[in-house]
């Protein structure tokens, strides 16, 4: 068997590769009893004293490298910041590894680095180490790692849902993947659609500082909301009931998705968070989210149940199972 793009597109194909070939060959995957690689969370933790260091890494090969609303540089910072943030950590610092193809335009690299700098300022996290190489890659590749900190035992895991929890998504889904698709393929839609790529640490911090009891969180990137909800359900052993009419989708994204036969639930986001919160805290969480520009379209979309362990959507014509996608329908989006 050969590697295909589907092996890096989120969903079942990628999960099988990670579980069977990558994890299957690694024995030592955690430190001091912390969250490790085999937990397949958004990051890992290293318990030290009364704190835990949260550590994550991400690689970026987006095509095109400049797209409406962002570029590969902004994406590399935000993706890493968000993986730390959904684990409840305060981001501290990032690393940056850049692999450049021979002949890459230095002016474009300059634009990318300026974008990285702006995203770091938004997130309040510096780049403190890095590496640069020139190789025979097709286009620029950026890998970024991040470290954050959280009180010991307070890291938020994607497996932590509890029966009765309310599911909240912070805003309109599908914008990043659709913006990439339109920019790449040149479809002639009249639209001002932009990627939602943004650092979520301040938004999430506001919710935590308000005392909201968040039991699980994910940022629904590759594979979209469908993939994240299924992962949360599978890991917790619980089910999720969601309501189609409650899921925030802009008219632009819905129209484009309908025209192209794409389910917005499976499309990548880069500036959204989905969280399972204690039922009694749901309205407070919603109010806090909506006070922030990145959460103005936040919605309660469902609840956690014990009657099944699937993701089931209630629509105007009945109920349907929302499966884990085979892969993201739009490759090379992050």
mmCIF file of C-alpha atoms in Angstrom:
data_model
loop_
_atom_site.group_PDB
_atom_site.id
_atom_site.type_symbol
_atom_site.label_atom_id
_atom_site.label_comp_id
_atom_site.label_asym_id
_atom_site.label_seq_id
_atom_site.Cartn_x
_atom_site.Cartn_y
_atom_site.Cartn_z
ATOM 1 C CA UNK A 1 0.000 0.000 0.000
ATOM 2 C CA UNK A 2 1.205 3.508 -0.844
ATOM 3 C CA UNK A 3 0.530 6.755 0.999
ATOM 4 C CA UNK A 4 -2.154 8.916 -0.614
ATOM 5 C CA UNK A 5 -3.454 12.385 0.228
ATOM 6 C CA UNK A 6 -6.333 10.727 2.083
ATOM 7 C CA UNK A 7 -3.848 9.513 4.689
ATOM 8 C CA UNK A 8 -3.344 13.138 5.746
ATOM 9 C CA UNK A 9 -6.897 14.414 5.363
ATOM 10 C CA UNK A 10 -8.319 13.592 8.777
ATOM 11 C CA UNK A 11 -11.109 11.040 9.106
ATOM 12 C CA UNK A 12 -11.003 7.240 9.133
ATOM 13 C CA UNK A 13 -8.159 6.710 6.662
ATOM 14 C CA UNK A 14 -5.787 8.956 8.585
ATOM 15 C CA UNK A 15 -6.868 7.517 11.938
ATOM 16 C CA UNK A 16 -6.109 3.995 10.735
ATOM 17 C CA UNK A 17 -2.634 5.046 9.559
ATOM 18 C CA UNK A 18 -1.853 6.687 12.894
ATOM 19 C CA UNK A 19 -3.192 3.862 15.059
ATOM 20 C CA UNK A 20 -1.775 0.948 13.070
ATOM 21 C CA UNK A 21 1.476 2.111 11.475
ATOM 22 C CA UNK A 22 2.653 5.022 13.614
ATOM 23 C CA UNK A 23 1.451 4.175 17.124
ATOM 24 C CA UNK A 24 1.838 0.470 16.406
ATOM 25 C CA UNK A 25 5.606 0.918 16.232
ATOM 26 C CA UNK A 26 6.082 3.213 19.239
ATOM 27 C CA UNK A 27 6.351 1.955 22.821
ATOM 28 C CA UNK A 28 7.233 4.930 25.025
ATOM 29 C CA UNK A 29 4.639 7.635 24.365
ATOM 30 C CA UNK A 30 4.054 9.544 27.614
ATOM 31 C CA UNK A 31 5.957 11.210 30.482
ATOM 32 C CA UNK A 32 5.281 11.061 34.242
ATOM 33 C CA UNK A 33 1.795 9.650 33.717
ATOM 34 C CA UNK A 34 0.684 12.616 31.615
ATOM 35 C CA UNK A 35 -1.477 12.657 28.504
ATOM 36 C CA UNK A 36 0.576 11.016 25.757
ATOM 37 C CA UNK A 37 0.615 10.252 22.065
ATOM 38 C CA UNK A 38 -1.595 7.185 22.390
ATOM 39 C CA UNK A 39 -4.362 9.350 23.836
ATOM 40 C CA UNK A 40 -4.541 11.064 20.416
ATOM 41 C CA UNK A 41 -5.584 14.360 21.969
ATOM 42 C CA UNK A 42 -4.717 17.791 20.578
ATOM 43 C CA UNK A 43 -1.493 17.751 22.584
ATOM 44 C CA UNK A 44 0.401 15.985 25.351
ATOM 45 C CA UNK A 45 1.112 16.940 28.956
ATOM 46 C CA UNK A 46 4.225 16.695 31.118
ATOM 47 C CA UNK A 47 3.363 16.915 34.843
ATOM 48 C CA UNK A 48 5.979 18.922 36.767
ATOM 49 C CA UNK A 49 5.230 19.835 40.373
ATOM 50 C CA UNK A 50 1.834 21.510 40.658
ATOM 51 C CA UNK A 51 1.737 22.352 36.936
ATOM 52 C CA UNK A 52 1.579 20.529 33.625
ATOM 53 C CA UNK A 53 3.438 21.572 30.512
ATOM 54 C CA UNK A 54 1.206 21.112 27.461
ATOM 55 C CA UNK A 55 3.111 20.316 24.265
ATOM 56 C CA UNK A 56 1.833 20.106 20.696
ATOM 57 C CA UNK A 57 3.183 20.130 17.142
ATOM 58 C CA UNK A 58 1.617 20.690 13.731
ATOM 59 C CA UNK A 59 2.751 20.623 10.100
ATOM 60 C CA UNK A 60 1.299 22.833 7.359
ATOM 61 C CA UNK A 61 1.274 22.303 3.589
ATOM 62 C CA UNK A 62 -1.733 24.389 2.571
ATOM 63 C CA UNK A 63 -2.433 25.049 -1.102
ATOM 64 C CA UNK A 64 -2.546 27.913 -2.018
ATOM 65 C CA UNK A 65 -0.145 29.401 0.518
ATOM 66 C CA UNK A 66 -1.972 32.759 0.341
ATOM 67 C CA UNK A 67 -5.761 32.593 0.560
ATOM 68 C CA UNK A 68 -8.654 34.909 1.479
ATOM 69 C CA UNK A 69 -8.325 35.687 5.168
ATOM 70 C CA UNK A 70 -4.844 34.322 5.717
ATOM 71 C CA UNK A 71 -1.773 32.442 4.580
ATOM 72 C CA UNK A 72 0.383 29.499 5.604
ATOM 73 C CA UNK A 73 2.216 31.642 8.158
ATOM 74 C CA UNK A 74 -0.871 32.754 10.058
ATOM 75 C CA UNK A 75 -2.222 29.224 9.808
ATOM 76 C CA UNK A 76 0.917 27.717 11.351
ATOM 77 C CA UNK A 77 0.702 29.975 14.403
ATOM 78 C CA UNK A 78 -3.055 29.737 14.936
ATOM 79 C CA UNK A 79 -3.195 25.977 14.468
ATOM 80 C CA UNK A 80 -0.617 25.425 17.185
ATOM 81 C CA UNK A 81 -2.048 28.034 19.563
ATOM 82 C CA UNK A 82 -5.500 26.498 19.207
ATOM 83 C CA UNK A 83 -4.302 22.967 19.947
ATOM 84 C CA UNK A 84 -2.836 24.228 23.218
ATOM 85 C CA UNK A 85 -5.899 26.309 24.036
ATOM 86 C CA UNK A 86 -8.488 23.548 23.649
ATOM 87 C CA UNK A 87 -6.593 21.617 26.317
ATOM 88 C CA UNK A 88 -7.146 24.512 28.698
ATOM 89 C CA UNK A 89 -3.528 25.676 28.560
ATOM 90 C CA UNK A 90 -2.117 29.178 28.460
ATOM 91 C CA UNK A 91 0.218 29.286 25.423
ATOM 92 C CA UNK A 92 3.773 30.261 26.382
ATOM 93 C CA UNK A 93 5.958 29.978 23.276
ATOM 94 C CA UNK A 94 6.256 28.486 19.798
ATOM 95 C CA UNK A 95 8.935 26.992 17.590
ATOM 96 C CA UNK A 96 9.051 27.316 13.815
ATOM 97 C CA UNK A 97 10.600 24.996 11.234
ATOM 98 C CA UNK A 98 10.512 26.130 7.604
ATOM 99 C CA UNK A 99 11.407 23.975 4.588
ATOM 100 C CA UNK A 100 11.703 26.032 1.402
ATOM 101 C CA UNK A 101 11.849 24.868 -2.206
ATOM 102 C CA UNK A 102 14.769 26.131 -4.243
ATOM 103 C CA UNK A 103 13.627 29.207 -6.182
ATOM 104 C CA UNK A 104 11.025 30.305 -3.633
ATOM 105 C CA UNK A 105 10.374 34.051 -3.830
ATOM 106 C CA UNK A 106 12.020 35.869 -0.906
ATOM 107 C CA UNK A 107 9.368 38.600 -1.088
ATOM 108 C CA UNK A 108 6.713 35.938 -0.470
ATOM 109 C CA UNK A 109 8.721 34.584 2.455
ATOM 110 C CA UNK A 110 8.907 38.112 3.834
ATOM 111 C CA UNK A 111 5.104 38.419 3.639
ATOM 112 C CA UNK A 112 4.681 35.073 5.380
ATOM 113 C CA UNK A 113 7.052 36.041 8.193
ATOM 114 C CA UNK A 114 5.240 39.347 8.727
ATOM 115 C CA UNK A 115 1.974 37.409 8.952
ATOM 116 C CA UNK A 116 3.514 35.022 11.486
ATOM 117 C CA UNK A 117 4.621 37.987 13.565
ATOM 118 C CA UNK A 118 1.138 39.527 13.550
ATOM 119 C CA UNK A 119 -0.504 36.240 14.551
ATOM 120 C CA UNK A 120 1.989 35.815 17.395
ATOM 121 C CA UNK A 121 1.147 39.296 18.651
ATOM 122 C CA UNK A 122 -2.576 38.490 18.562
ATOM 123 C CA UNK A 123 -1.989 35.322 20.563
ATOM 124 C CA UNK A 124 0.594 36.840 22.906
ATOM 125 C CA UNK A 125 3.068 34.008 22.308
ATOM 126 C CA UNK A 126 6.588 34.488 20.888
ATOM 127 C CA UNK A 127 8.580 32.348 18.462
ATOM 128 C CA UNK A 128 11.643 31.424 20.537
ATOM 129 C CA UNK A 129 13.415 28.793 18.421
ATOM 130 C CA UNK A 130 13.389 27.532 14.866
ATOM 131 C CA UNK A 131 15.069 25.951 11.865
ATOM 132 C CA UNK A 132 15.234 26.752 8.146
ATOM 133 C CA UNK A 133 16.145 24.424 5.291
ATOM 134 C CA UNK A 134 16.035 24.423 1.485
ATOM 135 C CA UNK A 135 15.056 21.125 -0.127
ATOM 136 C CA UNK A 136 13.340 19.591 -3.140
ATOM 137 C CA UNK A 137 9.817 20.087 -1.782
ATOM 138 C CA UNK A 138 7.035 21.300 -4.090
ATOM 139 C CA UNK A 139 6.205 24.346 -1.964
ATOM 140 C CA UNK A 140 6.945 25.868 1.423
ATOM 141 C CA UNK A 141 6.297 23.571 4.401
ATOM 142 C CA UNK A 142 6.027 24.987 7.924
ATOM 143 C CA UNK A 143 6.034 22.931 11.118
ATOM 144 C CA UNK A 144 5.309 24.644 14.403
ATOM 145 C CA UNK A 145 5.426 23.324 17.943
ATOM 146 C CA UNK A 146 4.021 25.009 21.009
ATOM 147 C CA UNK A 147 4.275 24.778 24.768
ATOM 148 C CA UNK A 148 1.684 25.953 27.250
ATOM 149 C CA UNK A 149 0.991 25.603 30.940
ATOM 150 C CA UNK A 150 -1.984 24.518 33.026
ATOM 151 C CA UNK A 151 -2.533 23.651 36.683
ATOM 152 C CA UNK A 152 -1.900 19.978 37.390
ATOM 153 C CA UNK A 153 -4.998 17.901 36.780
ATOM 154 C CA UNK A 154 -6.767 20.764 34.993
ATOM 155 C CA UNK A 155 -5.910 19.892 31.391
ATOM 156 C CA UNK A 156 -9.101 19.490 29.366
ATOM 157 C CA UNK A 157 -9.237 16.233 27.423
ATOM 158 C CA UNK A 158 -11.354 15.529 24.373
ATOM 159 C CA UNK A 159 -12.550 12.353 26.117
ATOM 160 C CA UNK A 160 -14.074 14.145 29.104
ATOM 161 C CA UNK A 161 -17.736 14.539 28.089
ATOM 162 C CA UNK A 162 -20.366 13.643 30.672
ATOM 163 C CA UNK A 163 -23.996 12.662 30.248
ATOM 164 C CA UNK A 164 -26.185 15.761 30.171
ATOM 165 C CA UNK A 165 -23.434 18.071 28.922
ATOM 166 C CA UNK A 166 -24.408 20.697 26.370
ATOM 167 C CA UNK A 167 -22.508 20.937 23.068
ATOM 168 C CA UNK A 168 -21.563 24.448 21.944
ATOM 169 C CA UNK A 169 -19.782 25.530 18.772
ATOM 170 C CA UNK A 170 -18.241 29.003 18.747
ATOM 171 C CA UNK A 171 -19.424 30.134 15.311
ATOM 172 C CA UNK A 172 -20.121 29.477 11.645
ATOM 173 C CA UNK A 173 -18.545 26.270 10.379
ATOM 174 C CA UNK A 174 -16.855 25.409 7.081
ATOM 175 C CA UNK A 175 -15.430 28.820 6.228
ATOM 176 C CA UNK A 176 -11.742 27.899 6.103
ATOM 177 C CA UNK A 177 -12.075 24.855 3.886
ATOM 178 C CA UNK A 178 -14.505 26.539 1.514
ATOM 179 C CA UNK A 179 -12.322 29.652 1.197
ATOM 180 C CA UNK A 180 -9.342 27.444 0.335
ATOM 181 C CA UNK A 181 -11.359 25.483 -2.218
ATOM 182 C CA UNK A 182 -12.644 28.568 -4.020
ATOM 183 C CA UNK A 183 -9.205 30.164 -4.074
ATOM 184 C CA UNK A 184 -7.526 27.009 -5.362
ATOM 185 C CA UNK A 185 -10.023 25.931 -7.987
ATOM 186 C CA UNK A 186 -11.180 29.333 -9.212
ATOM 187 C CA UNK A 187 -14.892 28.534 -9.040
ATOM 188 C CA UNK A 188 -16.912 31.533 -10.171
ATOM 189 C CA UNK A 189 -19.062 32.156 -7.118
ATOM 190 C CA UNK A 190 -19.873 35.740 -6.198
ATOM 191 C CA UNK A 191 -18.669 35.695 -2.615
ATOM 192 C CA UNK A 192 -16.544 37.530 -0.076
ATOM 193 C CA UNK A 193 -15.945 34.338 1.880
ATOM 194 C CA UNK A 194 -12.734 34.302 3.932
ATOM 195 C CA UNK A 195 -10.968 31.748 6.071
ATOM 196 C CA UNK A 196 -11.802 31.934 9.771
ATOM 197 C CA UNK A 197 -8.162 31.307 10.770
ATOM 198 C CA UNK A 198 -7.580 32.950 14.161
ATOM 199 C CA UNK A 199 -5.985 32.257 17.563
ATOM 200 C CA UNK A 200 -8.624 31.079 20.028
ATOM 201 C CA UNK A 201 -6.685 31.355 23.288
ATOM 202 C CA UNK A 202 -8.253 34.607 24.479
ATOM 203 C CA UNK A 203 -11.776 33.465 23.589
ATOM 204 C CA UNK A 204 -11.337 30.200 25.476
ATOM 205 C CA UNK A 205 -9.651 31.937 28.415
ATOM 206 C CA UNK A 206 -12.681 34.202 28.789
ATOM 207 C CA UNK A 207 -14.955 31.178 29.123
ATOM 208 C CA UNK A 208 -12.687 29.467 31.641
ATOM 209 C CA UNK A 209 -12.217 32.670 33.649
ATOM 210 C CA UNK A 210 -16.007 32.977 33.890
ATOM 211 C CA UNK A 211 -16.032 29.715 35.839
ATOM 212 C CA UNK A 212 -17.669 27.636 33.113
ATOM 213 C CA UNK A 213 -17.128 23.914 33.686
ATOM 214 C CA UNK A 214 -15.815 22.662 30.335
ATOM 215 C CA UNK A 215 -15.529 18.874 30.251
ATOM 216 C CA UNK A 216 -14.148 18.453 26.709
ATOM 217 C CA UNK A 217 -12.961 20.636 23.826
ATOM 218 C CA UNK A 218 -11.643 20.332 20.286
ATOM 219 C CA UNK A 219 -10.891 22.667 17.410
ATOM 220 C CA UNK A 220 -12.656 21.100 14.410
ATOM 221 C CA UNK A 221 -9.949 21.302 11.746
ATOM 222 C CA UNK A 222 -9.440 18.458 9.235
ATOM 223 C CA UNK A 223 -12.637 16.435 8.969
ATOM 224 C CA UNK A 224 -14.634 19.347 10.329
ATOM 225 C CA UNK A 225 -17.247 19.318 13.058
ATOM 226 C CA UNK A 226 -18.350 15.799 12.110
ATOM 227 C CA UNK A 227 -14.912 14.358 12.815
ATOM 228 C CA UNK A 228 -14.465 16.223 16.115
ATOM 229 C CA UNK A 229 -17.882 15.250 17.488
ATOM 230 C CA UNK A 230 -17.355 11.605 16.565
ATOM 231 C CA UNK A 231 -13.944 11.587 18.220
ATOM 232 C CA UNK A 232 -15.376 13.088 21.404
ATOM 233 C CA UNK A 233 -18.204 10.542 21.409
ATOM 234 C CA UNK A 234 -15.960 7.554 20.734
ATOM 235 C CA UNK A 235 -13.420 8.472 23.410
ATOM 236 C CA UNK A 236 -16.031 9.178 26.085
ATOM 237 C CA UNK A 237 -18.211 6.170 25.288
ATOM 238 C CA UNK A 238 -21.235 8.481 25.102
ATOM 239 C CA UNK A 239 -23.451 9.758 22.313
ATOM 240 C CA UNK A 240 -24.249 13.216 21.010
ATOM 241 C CA UNK A 241 -27.611 14.415 19.725
ATOM 242 C CA UNK A 242 -27.375 17.537 17.567
ATOM 243 C CA UNK A 243 -29.963 19.623 15.756
ATOM 244 C CA UNK A 244 -29.471 20.647 12.143
ATOM 245 C CA UNK A 245 -31.345 23.931 12.557
ATOM 246 C CA UNK A 246 -29.018 24.972 15.392
ATOM 247 C CA UNK A 247 -25.723 24.433 13.567
ATOM 248 C CA UNK A 248 -24.314 27.844 12.554
ATOM 249 C CA UNK A 249 -23.555 27.906 8.828
ATOM 250 C CA UNK A 250 -23.432 31.078 6.756
ATOM 251 C CA UNK A 251 -25.644 31.333 3.688
ATOM 252 C CA UNK A 252 -22.494 31.595 1.541
ATOM 253 C CA UNK A 253 -20.990 28.365 2.825
ATOM 254 C CA UNK A 254 -24.311 26.520 2.611
ATOM 255 C CA UNK A 255 -24.943 27.674 -0.968
ATOM 256 C CA UNK A 256 -21.460 26.695 -2.129
ATOM 257 C CA UNK A 257 -21.673 23.366 -0.329
ATOM 258 C CA UNK A 258 -25.031 22.595 -1.942
ATOM 259 C CA UNK A 259 -23.704 23.498 -5.389
ATOM 260 C CA UNK A 260 -20.615 21.307 -5.001
ATOM 261 C CA UNK A 261 -22.235 18.437 -3.115
ATOM 262 C CA UNK A 262 -20.113 18.905 0.011
ATOM 263 C CA UNK A 263 -21.344 18.450 3.580
ATOM 264 C CA UNK A 264 -20.270 21.534 5.602
ATOM 265 C CA UNK A 265 -20.078 19.310 8.689
ATOM 266 C CA UNK A 266 -16.969 17.662 7.197
ATOM 267 C CA UNK A 267 -15.194 20.861 6.097
ATOM 268 C CA UNK A 268 -12.172 22.189 8.002
ATOM 269 C CA UNK A 269 -12.285 25.188 10.332
ATOM 270 C CA UNK A 270 -9.287 27.091 11.712
ATOM 271 C CA UNK A 271 -10.927 29.536 14.110
ATOM 272 C CA UNK A 272 -13.667 27.561 15.839
ATOM 273 C CA UNK A 273 -13.940 25.529 19.014
ATOM 274 C CA UNK A 274 -16.507 22.902 19.974
ATOM 275 C CA UNK A 275 -16.960 22.301 23.680
ATOM 276 C CA UNK A 276 -18.978 20.077 25.985
ATOM 277 C CA UNK A 277 -19.977 22.088 29.051
ATOM 278 C CA UNK A 278 -21.914 21.345 32.197
ATOM 279 C CA UNK A 279 -25.613 21.877 31.491
ATOM 280 C CA UNK A 280 -26.002 24.480 34.230
ATOM 281 C CA UNK A 281 -23.159 26.544 32.714
ATOM 282 C CA UNK A 282 -24.301 26.440 29.088
ATOM 283 C CA UNK A 283 -26.091 29.788 28.916
ATOM 284 C CA UNK A 284 -23.257 31.533 30.742
ATOM 285 C CA UNK A 285 -20.752 30.033 28.312
ATOM 286 C CA UNK A 286 -22.851 31.182 25.370
ATOM 287 C CA UNK A 287 -23.035 34.747 26.677
ATOM 288 C CA UNK A 288 -19.278 34.913 27.250
ATOM 289 C CA UNK A 289 -18.532 33.526 23.791
ATOM 290 C CA UNK A 290 -20.886 35.955 22.065
ATOM 291 C CA UNK A 291 -19.232 38.953 23.727
ATOM 292 C CA UNK A 292 -16.004 38.159 21.845
ATOM 293 C CA UNK A 293 -15.706 38.887 18.080
ATOM 294 C CA UNK A 294 -14.612 35.293 17.410
ATOM 295 C CA UNK A 295 -17.661 33.906 19.227
ATOM 296 C CA UNK A 296 -20.411 36.250 18.074
ATOM 297 C CA UNK A 297 -22.227 33.440 16.210
ATOM 298 C CA UNK A 298 -21.837 30.822 18.944
ATOM 299 C CA UNK A 299 -24.686 28.343 19.278
ATOM 300 C CA UNK A 300 -25.825 25.498 21.472
ATOM 301 C CA UNK A 301 -26.172 22.644 18.979
ATOM 302 C CA UNK A 302 -26.961 19.581 21.077
ATOM 303 C CA UNK A 303 -26.426 17.489 24.176
ATOM 304 C CA UNK A 304 -24.572 14.419 25.410
ATOM 305 C CA UNK A 305 -26.607 11.251 26.005
ATOM 306 C CA UNK A 306 -25.965 7.709 27.224
ATOM 307 C CA UNK A 307 -28.590 5.921 25.094
ATOM 308 C CA UNK A 308 -26.115 5.433 22.228
ATOM 309 C CA UNK A 309 -22.494 6.234 21.381
ATOM 310 C CA UNK A 310 -22.965 7.825 17.971
ATOM 311 C CA UNK A 311 -23.493 11.349 16.670
ATOM 312 C CA UNK A 312 -27.123 11.683 15.590
ATOM 313 C CA UNK A 313 -28.529 14.753 13.868
ATOM 314 C CA UNK A 314 -32.201 15.654 14.008
ATOM 315 C CA UNK A 315 -33.344 17.223 10.721
ATOM 316 C CA UNK A 316 -36.673 18.435 9.378
ATOM 317 C CA UNK A 317 -37.195 15.018 7.746
ATOM 318 C CA UNK A 318 -36.027 12.828 10.609
ATOM 319 C CA UNK A 319 -32.825 11.658 12.223
ATOM 320 C CA UNK A 320 -29.565 10.653 10.568
ATOM 321 C CA UNK A 321 -26.258 9.322 11.803
ATOM 322 C CA UNK A 322 -23.330 11.700 11.337
ATOM 323 C CA UNK A 323 -20.412 9.375 10.666
ATOM 324 C CA UNK A 324 -16.715 10.081 10.925
ATOM 325 C CA UNK A 325 -15.795 11.224 7.405
ATOM 326 C CA UNK A 326 -13.470 9.007 5.381
ATOM 327 C CA UNK A 327 -11.344 12.145 4.963
ATOM 328 C CA UNK A 328 -11.680 15.879 4.562
ATOM 329 C CA UNK A 329 -13.402 16.522 1.199
ATOM 330 C CA UNK A 330 -10.963 19.373 0.531
ATOM 331 C CA UNK A 331 -7.303 18.233 0.732
ATOM 332 C CA UNK A 332 -4.319 20.382 1.728
ATOM 333 C CA UNK A 333 -6.298 22.912 3.742
ATOM 334 C CA UNK A 334 -3.969 23.050 6.738
#
